XYZ file of C-alpha atoms in Angstrom:
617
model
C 20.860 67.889 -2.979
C 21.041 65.561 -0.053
C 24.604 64.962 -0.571
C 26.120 68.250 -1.033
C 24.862 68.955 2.535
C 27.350 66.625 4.073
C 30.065 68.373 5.178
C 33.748 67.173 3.261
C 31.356 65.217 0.428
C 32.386 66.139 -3.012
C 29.702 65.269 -5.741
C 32.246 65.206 -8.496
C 34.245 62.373 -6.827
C 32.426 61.630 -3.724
C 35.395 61.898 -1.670
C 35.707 61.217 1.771
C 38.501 61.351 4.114
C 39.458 57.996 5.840
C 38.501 58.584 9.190
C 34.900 59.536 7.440
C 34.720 56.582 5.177
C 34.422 54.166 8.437
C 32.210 57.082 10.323
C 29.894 56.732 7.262
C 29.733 53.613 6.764
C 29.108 52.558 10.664
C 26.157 54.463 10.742
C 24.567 53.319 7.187
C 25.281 49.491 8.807
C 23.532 50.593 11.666
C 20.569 51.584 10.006
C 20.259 49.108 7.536
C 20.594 46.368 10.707
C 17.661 48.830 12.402
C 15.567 48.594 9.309
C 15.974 44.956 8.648
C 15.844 43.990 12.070
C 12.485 45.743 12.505
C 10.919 43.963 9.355
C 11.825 40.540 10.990
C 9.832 41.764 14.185
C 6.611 42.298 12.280
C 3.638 39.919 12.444
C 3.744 37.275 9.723
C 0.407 38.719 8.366
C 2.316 42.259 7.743
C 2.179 43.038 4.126
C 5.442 44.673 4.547
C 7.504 41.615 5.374
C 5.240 39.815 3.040
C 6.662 42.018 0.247
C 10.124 42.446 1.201
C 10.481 38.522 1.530
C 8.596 37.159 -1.445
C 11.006 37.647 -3.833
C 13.999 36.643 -1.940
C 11.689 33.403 -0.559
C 10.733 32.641 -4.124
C 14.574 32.722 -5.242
C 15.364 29.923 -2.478
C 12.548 28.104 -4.223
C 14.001 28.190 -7.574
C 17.213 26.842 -5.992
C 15.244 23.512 -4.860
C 15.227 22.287 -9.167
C 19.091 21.462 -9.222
C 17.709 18.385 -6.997
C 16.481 15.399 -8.402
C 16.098 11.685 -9.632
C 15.149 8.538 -9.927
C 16.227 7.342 -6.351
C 18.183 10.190 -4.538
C 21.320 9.152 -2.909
C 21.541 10.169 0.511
C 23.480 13.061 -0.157
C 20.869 14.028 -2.434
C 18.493 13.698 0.638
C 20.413 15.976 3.196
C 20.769 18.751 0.587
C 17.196 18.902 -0.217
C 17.041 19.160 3.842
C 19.046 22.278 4.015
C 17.724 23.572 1.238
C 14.539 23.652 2.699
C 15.666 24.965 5.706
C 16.914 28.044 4.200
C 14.291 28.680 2.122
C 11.448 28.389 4.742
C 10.780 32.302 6.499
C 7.773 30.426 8.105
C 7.644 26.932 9.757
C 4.308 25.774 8.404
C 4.145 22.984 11.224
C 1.079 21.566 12.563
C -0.054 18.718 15.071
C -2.668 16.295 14.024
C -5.730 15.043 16.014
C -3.728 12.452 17.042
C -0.967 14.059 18.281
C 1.156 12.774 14.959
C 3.713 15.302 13.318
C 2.887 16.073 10.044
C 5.793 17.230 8.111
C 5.761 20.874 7.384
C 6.802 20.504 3.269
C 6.497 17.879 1.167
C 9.263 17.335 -1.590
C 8.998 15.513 -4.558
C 12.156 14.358 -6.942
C 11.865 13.647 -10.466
C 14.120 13.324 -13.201
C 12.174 15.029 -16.484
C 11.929 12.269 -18.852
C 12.496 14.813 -22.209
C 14.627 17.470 -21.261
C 16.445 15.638 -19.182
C 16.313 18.041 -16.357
C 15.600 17.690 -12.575
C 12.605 19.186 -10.545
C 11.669 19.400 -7.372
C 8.199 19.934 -6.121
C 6.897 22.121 -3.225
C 3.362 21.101 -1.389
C 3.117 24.123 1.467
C -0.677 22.923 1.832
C -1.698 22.286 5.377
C -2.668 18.570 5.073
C -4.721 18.124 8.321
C -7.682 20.252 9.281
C -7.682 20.996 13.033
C -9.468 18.821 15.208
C -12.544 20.797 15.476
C -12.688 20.369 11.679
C -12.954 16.961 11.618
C -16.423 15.764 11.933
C -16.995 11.885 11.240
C -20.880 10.563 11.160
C -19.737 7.196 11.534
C -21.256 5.630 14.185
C -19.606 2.311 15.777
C -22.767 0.807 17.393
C -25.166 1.823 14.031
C -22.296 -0.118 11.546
C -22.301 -3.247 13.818
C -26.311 -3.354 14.579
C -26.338 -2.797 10.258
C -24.341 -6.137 9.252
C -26.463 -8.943 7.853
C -24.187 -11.443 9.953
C -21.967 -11.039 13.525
C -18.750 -10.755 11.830
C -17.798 -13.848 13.900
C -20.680 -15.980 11.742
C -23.813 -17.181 13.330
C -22.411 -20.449 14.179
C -19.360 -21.222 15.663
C -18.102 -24.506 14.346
C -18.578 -25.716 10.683
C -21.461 -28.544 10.711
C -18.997 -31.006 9.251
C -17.003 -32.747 11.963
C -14.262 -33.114 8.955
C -14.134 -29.537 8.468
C -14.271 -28.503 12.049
C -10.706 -30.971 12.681
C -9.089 -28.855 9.623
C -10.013 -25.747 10.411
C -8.661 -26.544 14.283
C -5.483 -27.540 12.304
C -5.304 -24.429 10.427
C -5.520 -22.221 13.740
C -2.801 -24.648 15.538
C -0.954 -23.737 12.821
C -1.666 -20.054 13.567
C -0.995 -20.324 16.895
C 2.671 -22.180 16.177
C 3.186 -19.188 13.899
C 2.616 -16.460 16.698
C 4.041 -18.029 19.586
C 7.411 -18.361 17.432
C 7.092 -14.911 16.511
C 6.235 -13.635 19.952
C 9.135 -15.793 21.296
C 12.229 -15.215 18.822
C 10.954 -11.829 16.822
C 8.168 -9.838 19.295
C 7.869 -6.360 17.942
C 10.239 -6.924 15.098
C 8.405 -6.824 11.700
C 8.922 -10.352 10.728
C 10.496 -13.861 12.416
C 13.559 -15.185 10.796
C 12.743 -18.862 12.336
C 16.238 -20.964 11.249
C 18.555 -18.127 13.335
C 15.943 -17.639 15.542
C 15.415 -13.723 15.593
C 13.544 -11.346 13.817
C 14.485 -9.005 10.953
C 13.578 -5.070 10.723
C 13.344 -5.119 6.735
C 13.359 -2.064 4.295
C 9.625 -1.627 3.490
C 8.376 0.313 6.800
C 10.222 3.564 7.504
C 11.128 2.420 10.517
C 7.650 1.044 12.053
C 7.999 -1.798 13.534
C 5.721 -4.833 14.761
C 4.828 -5.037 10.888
C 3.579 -9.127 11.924
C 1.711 -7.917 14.983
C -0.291 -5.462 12.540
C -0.892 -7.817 9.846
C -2.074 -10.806 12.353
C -4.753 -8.569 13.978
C -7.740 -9.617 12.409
C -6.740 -13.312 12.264
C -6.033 -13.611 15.805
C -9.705 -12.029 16.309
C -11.880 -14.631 13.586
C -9.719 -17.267 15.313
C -10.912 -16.350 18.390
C -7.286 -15.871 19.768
C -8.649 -13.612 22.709
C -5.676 -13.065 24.586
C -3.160 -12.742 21.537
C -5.621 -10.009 19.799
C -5.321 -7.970 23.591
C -1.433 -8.554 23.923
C -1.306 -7.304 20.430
C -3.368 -4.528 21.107
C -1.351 -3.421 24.247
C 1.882 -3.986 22.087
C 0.429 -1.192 19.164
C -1.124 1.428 22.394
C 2.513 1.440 23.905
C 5.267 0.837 20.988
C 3.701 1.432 17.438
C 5.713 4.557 17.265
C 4.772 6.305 13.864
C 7.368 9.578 14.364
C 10.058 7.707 12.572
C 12.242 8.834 10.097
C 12.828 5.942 7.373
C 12.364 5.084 3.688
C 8.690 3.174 3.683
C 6.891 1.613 0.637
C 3.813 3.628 0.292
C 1.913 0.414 -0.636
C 3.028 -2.036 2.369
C 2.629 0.452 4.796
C -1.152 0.662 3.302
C -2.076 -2.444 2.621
C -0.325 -4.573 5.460
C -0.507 -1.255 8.847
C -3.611 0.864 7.776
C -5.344 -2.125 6.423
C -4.620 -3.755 9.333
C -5.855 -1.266 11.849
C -8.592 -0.395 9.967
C -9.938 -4.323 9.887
C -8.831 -4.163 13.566
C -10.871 -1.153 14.706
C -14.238 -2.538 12.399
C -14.249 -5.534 13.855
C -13.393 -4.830 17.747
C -14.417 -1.496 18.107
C -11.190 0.034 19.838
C -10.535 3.476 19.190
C -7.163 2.624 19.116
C -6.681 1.256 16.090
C -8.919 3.656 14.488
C -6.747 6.338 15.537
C -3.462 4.750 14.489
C -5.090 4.260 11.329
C -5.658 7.765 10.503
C -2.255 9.360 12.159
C -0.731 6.581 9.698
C -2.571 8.181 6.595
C -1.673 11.550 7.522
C 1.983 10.766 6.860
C 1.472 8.941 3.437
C -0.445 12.052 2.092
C 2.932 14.444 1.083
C 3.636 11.115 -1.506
C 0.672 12.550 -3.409
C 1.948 15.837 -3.926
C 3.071 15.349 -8.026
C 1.864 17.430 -10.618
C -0.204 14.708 -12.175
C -0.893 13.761 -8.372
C -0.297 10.289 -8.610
C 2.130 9.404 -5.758
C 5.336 8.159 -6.018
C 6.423 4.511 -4.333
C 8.728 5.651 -1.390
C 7.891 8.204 1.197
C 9.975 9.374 4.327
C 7.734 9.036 7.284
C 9.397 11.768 8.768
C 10.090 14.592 6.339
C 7.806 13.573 3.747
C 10.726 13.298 1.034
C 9.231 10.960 -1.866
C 10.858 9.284 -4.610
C 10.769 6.357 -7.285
C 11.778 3.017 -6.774
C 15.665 2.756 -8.461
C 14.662 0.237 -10.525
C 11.605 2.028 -12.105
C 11.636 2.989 -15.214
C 12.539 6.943 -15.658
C 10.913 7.707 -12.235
C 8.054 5.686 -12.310
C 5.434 5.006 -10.303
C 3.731 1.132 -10.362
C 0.153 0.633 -11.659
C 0.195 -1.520 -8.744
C 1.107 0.825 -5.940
C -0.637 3.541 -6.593
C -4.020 1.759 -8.048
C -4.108 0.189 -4.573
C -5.112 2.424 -2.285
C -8.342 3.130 -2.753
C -10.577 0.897 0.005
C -8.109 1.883 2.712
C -8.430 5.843 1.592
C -11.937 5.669 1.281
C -12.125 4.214 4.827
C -9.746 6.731 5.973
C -11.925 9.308 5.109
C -15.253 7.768 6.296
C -13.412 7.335 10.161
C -12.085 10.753 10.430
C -14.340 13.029 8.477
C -11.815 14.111 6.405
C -12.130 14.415 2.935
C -8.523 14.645 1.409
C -8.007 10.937 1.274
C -10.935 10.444 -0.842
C -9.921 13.276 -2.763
C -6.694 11.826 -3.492
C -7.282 8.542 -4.437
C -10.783 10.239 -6.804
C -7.661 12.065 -8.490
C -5.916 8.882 -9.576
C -9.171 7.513 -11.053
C -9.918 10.163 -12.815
C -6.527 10.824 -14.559
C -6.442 7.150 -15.635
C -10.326 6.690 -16.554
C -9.468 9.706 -19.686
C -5.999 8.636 -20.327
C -5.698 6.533 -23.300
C -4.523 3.090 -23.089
C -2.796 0.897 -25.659
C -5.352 -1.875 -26.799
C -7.892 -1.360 -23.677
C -4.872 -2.688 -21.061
C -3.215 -0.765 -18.295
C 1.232 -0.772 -18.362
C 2.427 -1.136 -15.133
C 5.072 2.368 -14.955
C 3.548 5.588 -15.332
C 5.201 8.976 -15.018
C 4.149 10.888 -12.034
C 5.238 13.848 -13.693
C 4.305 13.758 -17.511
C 0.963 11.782 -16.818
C 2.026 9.593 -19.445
C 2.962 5.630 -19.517
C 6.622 5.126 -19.833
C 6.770 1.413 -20.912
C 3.693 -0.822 -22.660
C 4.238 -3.765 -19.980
C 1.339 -5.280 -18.851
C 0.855 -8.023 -16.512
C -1.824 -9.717 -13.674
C 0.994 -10.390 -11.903
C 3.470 -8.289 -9.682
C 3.252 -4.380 -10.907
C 0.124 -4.620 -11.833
C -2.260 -7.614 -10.146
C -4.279 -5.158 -6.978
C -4.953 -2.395 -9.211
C -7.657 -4.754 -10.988
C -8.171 -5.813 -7.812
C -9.173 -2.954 -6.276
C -11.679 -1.585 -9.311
C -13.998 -4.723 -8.711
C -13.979 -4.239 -5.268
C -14.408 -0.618 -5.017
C -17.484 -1.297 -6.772
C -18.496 -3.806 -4.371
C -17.651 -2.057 -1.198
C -19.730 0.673 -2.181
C -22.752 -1.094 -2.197
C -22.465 -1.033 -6.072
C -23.004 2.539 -6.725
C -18.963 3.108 -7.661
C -20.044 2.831 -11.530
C -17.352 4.262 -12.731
C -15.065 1.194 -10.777
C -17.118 -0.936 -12.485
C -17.063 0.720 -16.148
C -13.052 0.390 -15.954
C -13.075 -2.792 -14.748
C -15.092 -4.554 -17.209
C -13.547 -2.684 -19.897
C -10.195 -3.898 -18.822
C -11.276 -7.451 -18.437
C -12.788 -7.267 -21.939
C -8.795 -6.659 -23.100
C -7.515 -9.048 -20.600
C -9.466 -11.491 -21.900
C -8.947 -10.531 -25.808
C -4.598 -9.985 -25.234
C -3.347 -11.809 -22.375
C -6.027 -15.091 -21.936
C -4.316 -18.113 -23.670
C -4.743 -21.840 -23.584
C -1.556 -24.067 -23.525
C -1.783 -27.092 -25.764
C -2.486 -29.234 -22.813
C -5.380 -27.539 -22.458
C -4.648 -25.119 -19.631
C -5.834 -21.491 -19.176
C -3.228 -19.004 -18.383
C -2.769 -15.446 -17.986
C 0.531 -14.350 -20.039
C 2.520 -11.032 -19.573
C 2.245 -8.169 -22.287
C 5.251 -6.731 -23.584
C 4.468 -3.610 -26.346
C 2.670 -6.818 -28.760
C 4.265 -9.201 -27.546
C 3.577 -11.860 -25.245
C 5.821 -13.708 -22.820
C 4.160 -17.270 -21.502
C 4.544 -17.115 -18.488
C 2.669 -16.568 -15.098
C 3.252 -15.688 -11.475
C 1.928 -17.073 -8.198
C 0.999 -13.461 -7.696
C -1.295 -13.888 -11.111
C -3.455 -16.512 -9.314
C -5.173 -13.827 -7.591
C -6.988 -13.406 -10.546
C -9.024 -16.601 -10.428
C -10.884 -15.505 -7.290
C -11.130 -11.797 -8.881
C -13.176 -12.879 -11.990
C -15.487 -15.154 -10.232
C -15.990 -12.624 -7.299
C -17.042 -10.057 -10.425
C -18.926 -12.508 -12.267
C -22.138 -11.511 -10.763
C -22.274 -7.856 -11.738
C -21.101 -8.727 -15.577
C -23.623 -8.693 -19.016
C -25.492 -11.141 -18.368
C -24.424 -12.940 -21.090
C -20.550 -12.897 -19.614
C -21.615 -14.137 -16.306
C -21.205 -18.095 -16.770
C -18.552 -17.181 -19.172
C -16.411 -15.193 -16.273
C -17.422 -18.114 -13.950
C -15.909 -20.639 -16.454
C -12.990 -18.597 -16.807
C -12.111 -18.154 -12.648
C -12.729 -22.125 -12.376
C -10.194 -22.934 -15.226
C -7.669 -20.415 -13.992
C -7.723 -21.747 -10.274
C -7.500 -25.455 -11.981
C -4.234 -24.269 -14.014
C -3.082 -22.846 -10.553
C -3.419 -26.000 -8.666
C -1.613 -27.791 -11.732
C 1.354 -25.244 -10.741
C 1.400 -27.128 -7.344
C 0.499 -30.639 -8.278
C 3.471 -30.869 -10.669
C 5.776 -30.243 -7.653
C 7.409 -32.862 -5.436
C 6.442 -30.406 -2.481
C 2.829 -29.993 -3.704
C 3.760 -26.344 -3.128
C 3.606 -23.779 -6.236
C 6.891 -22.338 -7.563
C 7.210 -18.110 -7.664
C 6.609 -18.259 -12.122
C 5.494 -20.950 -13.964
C 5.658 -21.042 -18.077
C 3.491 -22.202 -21.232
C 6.874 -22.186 -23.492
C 9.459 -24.520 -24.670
C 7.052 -27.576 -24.203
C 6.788 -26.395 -20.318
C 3.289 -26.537 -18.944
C 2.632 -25.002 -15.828
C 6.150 -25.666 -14.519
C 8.670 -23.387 -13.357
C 11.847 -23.621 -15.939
C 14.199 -21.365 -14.091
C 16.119 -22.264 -10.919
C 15.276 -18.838 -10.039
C 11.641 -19.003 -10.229
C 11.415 -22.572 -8.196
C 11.048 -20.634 -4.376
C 8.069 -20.794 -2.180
C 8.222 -17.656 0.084
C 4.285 -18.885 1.819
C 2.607 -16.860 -0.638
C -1.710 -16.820 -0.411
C -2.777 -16.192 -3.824
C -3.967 -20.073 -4.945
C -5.949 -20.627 -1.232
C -7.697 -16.586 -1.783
C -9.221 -18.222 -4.808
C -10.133 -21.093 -3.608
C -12.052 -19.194 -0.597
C -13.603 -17.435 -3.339
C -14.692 -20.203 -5.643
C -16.036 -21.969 -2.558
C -17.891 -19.895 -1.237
C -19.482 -18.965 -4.549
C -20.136 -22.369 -6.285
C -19.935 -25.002 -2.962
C -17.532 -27.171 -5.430
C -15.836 -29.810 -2.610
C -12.712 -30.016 -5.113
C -11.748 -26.131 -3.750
C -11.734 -27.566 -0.069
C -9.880 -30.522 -1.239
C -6.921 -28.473 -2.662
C -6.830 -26.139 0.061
C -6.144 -29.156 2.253
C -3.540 -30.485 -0.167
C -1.673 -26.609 0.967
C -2.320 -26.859 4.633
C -0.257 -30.845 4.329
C 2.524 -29.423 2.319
C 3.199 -26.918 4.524
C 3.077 -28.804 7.481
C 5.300 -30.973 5.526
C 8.078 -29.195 3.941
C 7.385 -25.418 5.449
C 7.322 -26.054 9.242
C 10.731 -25.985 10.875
C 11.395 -26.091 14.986
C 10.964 -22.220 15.321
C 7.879 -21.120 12.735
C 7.034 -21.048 9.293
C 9.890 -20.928 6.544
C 9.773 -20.656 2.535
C 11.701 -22.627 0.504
C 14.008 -22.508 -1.994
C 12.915 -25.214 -4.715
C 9.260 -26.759 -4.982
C 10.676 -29.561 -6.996
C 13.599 -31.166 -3.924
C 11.815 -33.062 -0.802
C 15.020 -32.212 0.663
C 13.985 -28.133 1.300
C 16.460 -25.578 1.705
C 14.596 -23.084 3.621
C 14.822 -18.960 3.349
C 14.463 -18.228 6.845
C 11.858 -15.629 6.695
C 8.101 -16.110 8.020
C 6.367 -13.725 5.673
C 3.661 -11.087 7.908
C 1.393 -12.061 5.008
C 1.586 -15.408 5.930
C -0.481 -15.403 9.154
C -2.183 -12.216 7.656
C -3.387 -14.084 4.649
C -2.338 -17.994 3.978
C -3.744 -18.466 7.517
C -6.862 -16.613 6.982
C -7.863 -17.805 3.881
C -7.408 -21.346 4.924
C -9.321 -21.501 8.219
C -12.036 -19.360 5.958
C -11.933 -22.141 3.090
C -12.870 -24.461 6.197
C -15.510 -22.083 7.555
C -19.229 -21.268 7.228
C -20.068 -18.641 4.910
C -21.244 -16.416 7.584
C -17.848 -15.492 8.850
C -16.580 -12.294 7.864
C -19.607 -12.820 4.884
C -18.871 -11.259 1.248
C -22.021 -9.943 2.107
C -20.880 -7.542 4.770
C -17.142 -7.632 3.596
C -14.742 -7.125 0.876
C -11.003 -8.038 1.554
C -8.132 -5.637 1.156
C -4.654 -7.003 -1.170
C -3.321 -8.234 2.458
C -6.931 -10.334 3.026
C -8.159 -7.504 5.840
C -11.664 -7.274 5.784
C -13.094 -3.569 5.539
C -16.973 -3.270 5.524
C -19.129 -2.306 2.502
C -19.685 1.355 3.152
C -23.417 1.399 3.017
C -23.404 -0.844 6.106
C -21.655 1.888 8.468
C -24.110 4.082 9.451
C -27.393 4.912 8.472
């Protein structure tokens, strides 16, 4: 026996004299430190260390599902940090095309809605292909030469001298807007015009110039030459995306990547294409749930995800996640890369089978159970762009999305049957769904919906297609009703049906004006698709009011109460506002031919992204 050959070792008791003990156990420290040492020094491809390490790696793993929640504290945070850190024997780190870190892991809290217990996920994947990978066919020059009309339109000034003085007031107005921005706020995300400064708000995760971004493709329609290059030169040299910061996974979307997408289709510059898709890169770790629909917050920098606090158990919003699909699909056309497609294919999927209560979609969803954690349904905020974006997926690929169109219909169909009322003075609204029953009420966000149902009108059963026309025409009129029973002539944030209200707002609460778009989209929409002079007319009845009661000495300003001539303003000029209000105002006073709904579709923030048959060939 090995032992009994060691001098002063007694097998009985294993004895050892003192001055042996420490002899002994020097040298078996020694050679354990040799052995380990050694294994550490082998290739990461050895099967040895692969072996040795697995279990101890898959331990540390284990560890990671005492950490989770609805929205983690930032305690929470640092401890999933270091618990990452000592789990990971390999730094799976790579560098994107772009020259964009790409965070090595990608963690996902949730709290377990039935048990009660908290799990954290693990995404090791590498997310970005190398460079020599990525292999787009799109072709800049073949896209452009393929539009039916210059995306500037075919004629530069509307043939109606009336039209051509409000559309020159509309971009005066734009250019008030940016020059107060550029002078009080430049490369701050919005202007706070009363203190004259700008505000860094909560939605980005850190990025910054979040106006500059969103006023892209305005500045370039308008023909705002040298704005559109001084915000170009602005996004080359400071649009910094290695931050580290809480973002909204749908603002950064809709209002940066939509932006820089629109930006790069219509001016060509590879440098907004390239933002674009270093952007994306970052948002794709928010996907990694076991049902795979993303969660609403995402840490640009570590790729830490969560659910918005006031979600219900953990969930993610029909809203956020259901609109993401033009920018992904876009995403993946530019860089050749597949996974965004993939991604936002998964979401469709999952809720094309699910089943839905009564045809309609809730707004919260579990990311983890795949199952709908409240029956609240509503055009409105949670759930208005996830419609939205099923019509116009279908549209932007040249109609061969069928299955966009199949759930979009089919939703419409229960719209129509659960939430379509008529108040007894004869107005059409849109009410909210709560598990059966219905609360009268609807949001400026919910007038949207007019320009939706006449933009999908075309592709219904025939025998729905004067009907859906009929139905977008007496939606927009209930809309404008919202505004013309104001002192301001400007729309309050909800409006109700209930308690002999009619189209009025009956909460101090819901009286605010925060420069919203929704009413003037549907006009754009309705005007360019039935030539009806009453949708110019009201969109001229905005542009006065907010001349009126929204213009202040430094920019643009919401207010506080629609119903007092006397406004008491917020002191924030929204990024959507010259993003969208603008837009859709100098289009309502445009020829069709500008940014045409032939060539176009318009993203949730109004930035044009081309039908995809259109970009090569």
């Amino acid at each position: 026996m090995f032992l009994r050959k060691i001098s002063g070792i007694f097998p009985a008791g294993f004895g050892l004299r003192l001055s042996q003990k420490f002899i002994f156990l020097l040298f078996l420290s020694g050679f354990i430190t040799l052995c380990f040492g050694t294994l550490f020094l082998l290739p990461d491809t050895s099967k040895f260390k692969r072996i040795f390490l697995s279990s101890a790696h898959n331990q540390n793993i284990e560890k990671l599902h005492s950490y989770a929640g609805k929205k983690m504290s930032k305690k929470t945070v640092e401890d999933q940090k270091s618990i990452i850190r000592n789990s990971q024997h390999e730094k799976w780190k790579s560098k994107d095309k772009f020259n964009v870190d790409v965070p090595s892991l990608a963690v996902i809290a949730n709290k377990n809605d039935r048990a009660e217990k908290e799990e954290v996920f693990i995404n090791k994947e590498h997310i970005i292909a190398q460079k020599d990978q990525l292999k787009s066919t799109f072709d800049y020059k073949t896209f452009r030469k393929n539009l039916k009309y210059p995306p500037m339109g075919s004629k530069h000034e509307p043939k109606d001298i009336d039209m051509q003085e409000k559309r020159k007031k509309v971009k005066e107005m734009m250019i008030f807007a940016w020059n107060s921005y550029k002078q009080y706020a430049w490369g701050e995300n919005e202007l706070r015009p009363l203190t004259k400064d700008g505000h860094f708000g909560s939605l980005f995760g850190g990025l910054k110039g979040a106006t500059i971004v969103d006023a892209l493709d305005t500045l370039f329609i308008m023909g705002m030459k040298e704005e559109f290059e001084e915000a170009q030169k602005w996004i080359e040299t400071s649009l910094d995306l290695n931050v580290n910061g809480e973002a909204s996974l749908f603002e950064v979307n809709i209002r940066y990547i939509g932006g820089l997408l629109s930006a790069y289709f219509l001016s060509g510059k590879e440098v907004f294409r390239d933002k674009a898709i270093g952007l994306g890169n970052k948002l794709l770790p928010a996907f990694s749930t076991p049902t795979g629909i993303p969660r609403g917050i995402i840490n640009l920098g570590n790729g830490l995800t969560w659910s918005w606090g006031w979600a219900s158990a953990g969930s993610s919003i029909l809203a956020e996640f259901g609109t993401l699909h033009l920018e992904f699909v876009q995403l993946s056309e530019l860089s050749g890369n597949t996974i965004f497609t993939e991604k936002v294919n998964g979401i469709r999927k999952l809720l094309s089978k699910i089943e839905k209560p009564h045809g309609l979609y809730p707004n919260y969803f579990s990311p983890i159970s795949g199952n709908w954690v409240q029956h609240h349904v509503s055009l409105g905020g949670l759930g208005d762009s996830f419609y939205e974006y099923l019509i116009k997926s279908w549209l932007m690929s040249a109609r061969q999305d069928n299955e966009a169109k199949s759930m979009y219909y089919d939703a419409l169909e229960a719209i129509e049957t659960h939430l379509i009322r008529k108040s007894p003075g004869g107005l059409t609204y849109i009410a909210e769904w709560r598990g059966g029953i219905l609360d009268h009420k609807m949001g400026h966000l919910t007038c949207f919906a007019a320009g939706m149902f006449a933009l999908g009108a075309r592709d219904a059963p025939a025998q729905k297609r004067d009907h859906y026309m009929e139905l977008a025409a007496e939606i927009a009129n209930t809309c404008h009703e919202s505004y013309a029973r104001t002192d301001t002539k400007l729309g309050p944030e909800v409006f109700r049906f209930d308690f002999g209200a009619e189209a009025t707002a009956s909460r101090l609460s819901e009286r605010y004006y925060m420069l919203r778009p929704e009413v003037a989209e549907s006009y754009v929409y309705l005007w360019r698709l039935t030539h009806n002079p009453k949708y110019r007319e009201w969109g001229w009845e905005i542009v006065q009011a907010l001349e009126k009661y929204c213009r202040i000495e430094s920019g643009f300003s919401g207010i506080r109460d629609v119903y007092s001539t006397s406004p008491n303003h917020d002191n924030v000029q929204q990024s959507f506002f010259m993003s969208e209000t603008l837009k859709y105002l100098y289009l309502l006073f445009s020829e069709d031919d500008l940014l045409s709904l032939e060539d176009w579709v318009f993203n949730t923030e109004a930035h044009p992204l081309p039908i995809t048959h259109l970009k090569s060939s």
